[in-house]
Short mmCIF file of C-alpha atoms in Angstrom, two decimals:
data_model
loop_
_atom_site.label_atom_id
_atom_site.label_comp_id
_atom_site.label_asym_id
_atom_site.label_seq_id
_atom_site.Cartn_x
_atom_site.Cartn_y
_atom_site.Cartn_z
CA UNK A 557 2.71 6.18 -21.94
CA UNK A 558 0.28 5.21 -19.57
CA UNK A 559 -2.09 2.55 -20.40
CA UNK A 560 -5.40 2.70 -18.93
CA UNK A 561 -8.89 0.42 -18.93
CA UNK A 562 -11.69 0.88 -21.66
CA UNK A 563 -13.06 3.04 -19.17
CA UNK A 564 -10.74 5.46 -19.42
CA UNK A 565 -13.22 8.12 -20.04
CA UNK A 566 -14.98 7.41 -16.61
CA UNK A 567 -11.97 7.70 -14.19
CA UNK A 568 -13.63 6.94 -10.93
CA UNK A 569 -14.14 3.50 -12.30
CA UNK A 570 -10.16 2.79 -13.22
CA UNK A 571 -9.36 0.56 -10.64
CA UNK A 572 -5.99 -0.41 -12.01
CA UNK A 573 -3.07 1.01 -14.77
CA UNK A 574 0.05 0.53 -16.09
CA UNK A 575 3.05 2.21 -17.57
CA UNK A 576 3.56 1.07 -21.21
CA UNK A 577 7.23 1.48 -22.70
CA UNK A 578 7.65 0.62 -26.24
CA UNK A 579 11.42 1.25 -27.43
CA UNK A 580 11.80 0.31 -31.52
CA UNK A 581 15.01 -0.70 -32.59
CA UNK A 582 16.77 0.27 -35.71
CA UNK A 583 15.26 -2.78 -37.72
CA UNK A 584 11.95 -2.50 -36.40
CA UNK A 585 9.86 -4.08 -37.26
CA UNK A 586 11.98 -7.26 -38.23
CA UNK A 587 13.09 -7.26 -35.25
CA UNK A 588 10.56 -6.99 -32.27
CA UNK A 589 10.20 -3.98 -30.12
CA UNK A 590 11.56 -3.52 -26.50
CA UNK A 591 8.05 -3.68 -24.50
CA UNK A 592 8.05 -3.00 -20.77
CA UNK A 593 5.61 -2.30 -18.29
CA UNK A 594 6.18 -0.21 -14.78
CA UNK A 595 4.56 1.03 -12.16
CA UNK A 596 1.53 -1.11 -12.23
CA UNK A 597 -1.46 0.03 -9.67
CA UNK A 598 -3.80 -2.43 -8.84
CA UNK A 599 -2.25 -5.28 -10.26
CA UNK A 600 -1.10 -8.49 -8.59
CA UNK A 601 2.59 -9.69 -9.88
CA UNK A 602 1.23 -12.58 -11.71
CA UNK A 603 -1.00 -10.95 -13.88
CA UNK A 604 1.54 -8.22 -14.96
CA UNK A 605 4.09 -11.38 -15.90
CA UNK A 606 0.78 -12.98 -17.53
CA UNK A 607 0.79 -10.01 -19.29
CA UNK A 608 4.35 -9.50 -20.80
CA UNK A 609 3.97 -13.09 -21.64
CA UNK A 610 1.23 -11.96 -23.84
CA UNK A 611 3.11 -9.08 -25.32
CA UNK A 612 5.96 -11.77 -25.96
CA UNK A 613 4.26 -13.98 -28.04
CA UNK A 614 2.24 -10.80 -30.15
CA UNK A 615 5.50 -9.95 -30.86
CA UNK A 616 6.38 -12.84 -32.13
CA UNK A 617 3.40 -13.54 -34.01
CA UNK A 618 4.21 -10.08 -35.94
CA UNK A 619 7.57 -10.36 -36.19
CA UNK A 620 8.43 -8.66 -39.67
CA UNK A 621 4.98 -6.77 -39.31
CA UNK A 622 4.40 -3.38 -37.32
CA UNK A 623 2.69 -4.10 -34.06
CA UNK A 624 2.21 -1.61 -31.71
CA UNK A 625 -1.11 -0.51 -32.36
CA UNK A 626 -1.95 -4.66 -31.25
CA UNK A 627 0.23 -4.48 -27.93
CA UNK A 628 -1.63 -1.61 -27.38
CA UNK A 629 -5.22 -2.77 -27.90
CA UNK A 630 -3.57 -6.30 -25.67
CA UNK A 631 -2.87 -4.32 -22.89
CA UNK A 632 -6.03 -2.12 -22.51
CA UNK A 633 -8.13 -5.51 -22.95
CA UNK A 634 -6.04 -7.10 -20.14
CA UNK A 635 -6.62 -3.94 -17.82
CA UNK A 636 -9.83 -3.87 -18.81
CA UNK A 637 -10.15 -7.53 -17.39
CA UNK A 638 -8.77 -7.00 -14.47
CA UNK A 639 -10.37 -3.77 -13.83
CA UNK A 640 -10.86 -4.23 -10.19
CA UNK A 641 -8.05 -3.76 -6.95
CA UNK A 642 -6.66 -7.30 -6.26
CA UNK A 643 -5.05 -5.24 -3.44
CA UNK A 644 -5.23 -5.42 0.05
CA UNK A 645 -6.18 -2.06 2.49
CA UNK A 646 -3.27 -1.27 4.34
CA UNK A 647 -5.03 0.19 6.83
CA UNK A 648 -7.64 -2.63 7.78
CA UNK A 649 -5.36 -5.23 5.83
CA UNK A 650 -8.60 -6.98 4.70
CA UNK A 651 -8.82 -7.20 0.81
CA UNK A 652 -11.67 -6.09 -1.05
CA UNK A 653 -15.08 -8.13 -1.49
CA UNK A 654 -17.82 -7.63 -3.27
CA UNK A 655 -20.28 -5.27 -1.39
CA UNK A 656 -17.21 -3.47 0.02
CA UNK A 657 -17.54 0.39 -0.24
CA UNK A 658 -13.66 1.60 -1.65
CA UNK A 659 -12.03 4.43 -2.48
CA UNK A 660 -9.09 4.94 -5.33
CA UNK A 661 -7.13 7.68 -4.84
CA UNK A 662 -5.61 9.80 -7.90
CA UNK A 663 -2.31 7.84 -7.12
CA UNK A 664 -3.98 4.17 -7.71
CA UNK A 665 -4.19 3.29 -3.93
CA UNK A 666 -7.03 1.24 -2.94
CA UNK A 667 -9.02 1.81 0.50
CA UNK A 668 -11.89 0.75 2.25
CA UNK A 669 -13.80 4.13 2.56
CA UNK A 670 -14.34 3.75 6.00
CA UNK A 671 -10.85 2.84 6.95
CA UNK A 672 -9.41 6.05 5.27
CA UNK A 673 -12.09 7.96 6.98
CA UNK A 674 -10.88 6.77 10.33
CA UNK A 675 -6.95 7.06 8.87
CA UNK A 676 -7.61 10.55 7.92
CA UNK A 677 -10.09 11.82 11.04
CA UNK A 678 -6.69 10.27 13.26
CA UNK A 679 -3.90 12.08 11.64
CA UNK A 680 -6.19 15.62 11.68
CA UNK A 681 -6.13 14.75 15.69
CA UNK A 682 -2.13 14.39 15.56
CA UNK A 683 -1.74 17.06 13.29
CA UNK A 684 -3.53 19.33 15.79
CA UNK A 685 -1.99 18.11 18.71
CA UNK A 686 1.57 18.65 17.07
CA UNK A 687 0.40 22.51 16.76
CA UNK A 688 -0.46 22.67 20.59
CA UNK A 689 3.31 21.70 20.88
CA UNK A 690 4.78 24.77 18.64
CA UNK A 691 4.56 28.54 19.59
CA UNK A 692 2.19 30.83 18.25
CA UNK A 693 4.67 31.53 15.17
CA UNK A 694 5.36 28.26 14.15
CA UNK A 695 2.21 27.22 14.17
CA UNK A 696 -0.46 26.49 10.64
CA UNK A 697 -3.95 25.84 10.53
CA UNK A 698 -3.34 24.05 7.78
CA UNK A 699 -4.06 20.30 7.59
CA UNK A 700 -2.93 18.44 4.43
CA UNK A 701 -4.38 15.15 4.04
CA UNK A 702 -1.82 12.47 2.22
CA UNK A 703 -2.16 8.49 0.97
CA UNK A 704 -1.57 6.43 3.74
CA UNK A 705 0.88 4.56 1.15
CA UNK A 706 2.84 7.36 -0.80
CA UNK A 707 2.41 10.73 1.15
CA UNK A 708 1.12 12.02 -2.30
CA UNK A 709 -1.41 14.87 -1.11
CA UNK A 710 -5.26 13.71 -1.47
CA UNK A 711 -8.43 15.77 -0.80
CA UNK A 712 -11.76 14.14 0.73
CA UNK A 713 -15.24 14.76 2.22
CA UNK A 714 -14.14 12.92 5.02
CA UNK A 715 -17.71 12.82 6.91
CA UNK A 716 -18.75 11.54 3.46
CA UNK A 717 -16.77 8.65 3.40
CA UNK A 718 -17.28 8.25 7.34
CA UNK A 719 -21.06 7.29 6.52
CA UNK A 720 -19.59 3.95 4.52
CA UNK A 721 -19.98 0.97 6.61
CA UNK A 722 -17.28 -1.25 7.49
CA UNK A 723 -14.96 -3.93 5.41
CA UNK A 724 -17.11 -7.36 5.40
CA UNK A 725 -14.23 -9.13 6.50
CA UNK A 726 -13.68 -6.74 9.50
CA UNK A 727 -17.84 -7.26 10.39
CA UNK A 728 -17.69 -11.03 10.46
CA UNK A 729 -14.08 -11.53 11.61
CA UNK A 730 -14.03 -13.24 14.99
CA UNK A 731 -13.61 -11.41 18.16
CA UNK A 732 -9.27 -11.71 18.61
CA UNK A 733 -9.19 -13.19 22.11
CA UNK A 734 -5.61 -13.77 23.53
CA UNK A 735 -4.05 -17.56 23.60
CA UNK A 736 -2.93 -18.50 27.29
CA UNK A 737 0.37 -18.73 25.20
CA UNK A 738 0.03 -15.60 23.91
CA UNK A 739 -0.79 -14.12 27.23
CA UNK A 740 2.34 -15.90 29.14
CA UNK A 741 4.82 -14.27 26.15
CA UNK A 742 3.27 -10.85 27.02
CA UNK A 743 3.84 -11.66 30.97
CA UNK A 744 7.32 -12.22 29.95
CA UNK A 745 8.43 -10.05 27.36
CA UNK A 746 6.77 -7.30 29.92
CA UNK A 747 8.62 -8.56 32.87
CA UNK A 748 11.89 -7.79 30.78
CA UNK A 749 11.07 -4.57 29.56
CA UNK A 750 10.69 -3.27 33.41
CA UNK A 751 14.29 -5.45 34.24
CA UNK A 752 16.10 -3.67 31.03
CA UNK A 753 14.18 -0.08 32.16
CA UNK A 754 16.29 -0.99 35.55
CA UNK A 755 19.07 -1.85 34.11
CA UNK A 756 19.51 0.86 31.51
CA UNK A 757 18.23 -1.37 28.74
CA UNK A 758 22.00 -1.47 26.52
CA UNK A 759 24.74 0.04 28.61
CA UNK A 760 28.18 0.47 27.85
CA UNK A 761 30.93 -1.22 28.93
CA UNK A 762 34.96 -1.16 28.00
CA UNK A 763 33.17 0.56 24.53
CA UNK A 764 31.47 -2.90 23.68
CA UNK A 765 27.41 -3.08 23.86
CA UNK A 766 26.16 -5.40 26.16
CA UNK A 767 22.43 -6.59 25.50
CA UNK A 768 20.67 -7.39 29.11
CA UNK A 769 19.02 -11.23 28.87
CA UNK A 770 15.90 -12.49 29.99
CA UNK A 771 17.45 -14.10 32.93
CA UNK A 772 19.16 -10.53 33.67
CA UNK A 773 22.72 -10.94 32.67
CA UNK A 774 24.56 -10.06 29.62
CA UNK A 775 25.71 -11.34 26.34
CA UNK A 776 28.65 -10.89 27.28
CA UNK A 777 27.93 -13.27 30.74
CA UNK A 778 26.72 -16.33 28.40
CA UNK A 779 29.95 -16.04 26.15
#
């Protein structure tokens, strides 16, 4: 089953969760149960492996004794623990600090309110300009908001969230100004996107591709 915080009762504050499998074998419980955990939301690789190390040793502690009731109560105290998203946004890419205003979604994906504001305000704008494209009958005026992350289909206030204030990692990050280095790869990557456009970009010749190089020939030239 699913294995939830101690706040299970409140779900806006479950930040994270797990999927508990407990298979008993015929000798249970001399001989210690097959424990695994999936799916984990919120969680950060190490502390789910912290965690079946746990279960491990509780098993082996009981062996000969039942036990699942106490790899139960291990795992809800762990969650309970950790009960906040260790994540990063995926929109923003900043992690989460303290102050930060977040939302979970019902699938366990973490997001800085007012990134999935401006996530979900931008795909409404595609979405609508993807109707203009269609004729009259193919056309819905139906707009389904989905996770950024699973395409699982998620329903917000999004003017609500749109009042949260920005990641503090996006308000005190530096202004991103180009490197001279950065600049001259731009130049040139730039200058051979408009040769390659001239070219034909990959062309075809005697049925073998031919990729154009920066100095205008082919890889077939430098062989």
């Amino acid at each position: 089953g699913s294995a939830m915080d101690r706040s299970a009762l409140d779900t806006q504050q479950q930040y994270v969760r797990v999927d508990l499998s407990i298979a008993l074998p015929a000798r249970y419980p001399d001989i210690s149960p097959v424990v695994t955990l999936r799916n984990p939301r919120g969680l950060e690789d190490t502390t789910v492996a912290a965690i079946e190390a746990q279960i491990h040793d509780k098993c082996d502690d009981f062996l000969g004794q039942p036990v699942i009731y106490e790899i139960i109560n291990l795992v809800k105290e762990q969650l309970t623990a950790c009960n906040v998203p260790c994540c990063q946004c995926c929109i923003c890419l900043y992690g989460f600090r303290q102050g930060d205003h977040f939302t979970k979604t019902p699938c366990y994906h973490y997001f800085h309110s007012h990134c999935l504001a401006k996530h979900l305000r931008i795909s409404h704008r595609i979405f609508n300009e993807e109707q203009d494209k269609l004729p009259a009958w193919q056309r819905t005026d139906t707009f389904q908001a989905t996770c950024p992350v699973c395409r699982a289909e998620v329903v917000y206030d999004v003017e609500s969230l749109g009042t949260a204030p920005p990641p503090l990692d996006l308000l005190q990050a530096d202004n991103f100004t180009p490197s001279a280095e950065l600049r001259r790869l731009q130049q040139q990557m730039a200058a051979l996107y408009l040769r390659q456009k001239q070219r034909g970009g990959i062309i075809q010749q005697d049925s073998a591709v031919l990729l154009l190089t920066e100095d205008g020939g082919s890889a077939a030239d430098n062989r």
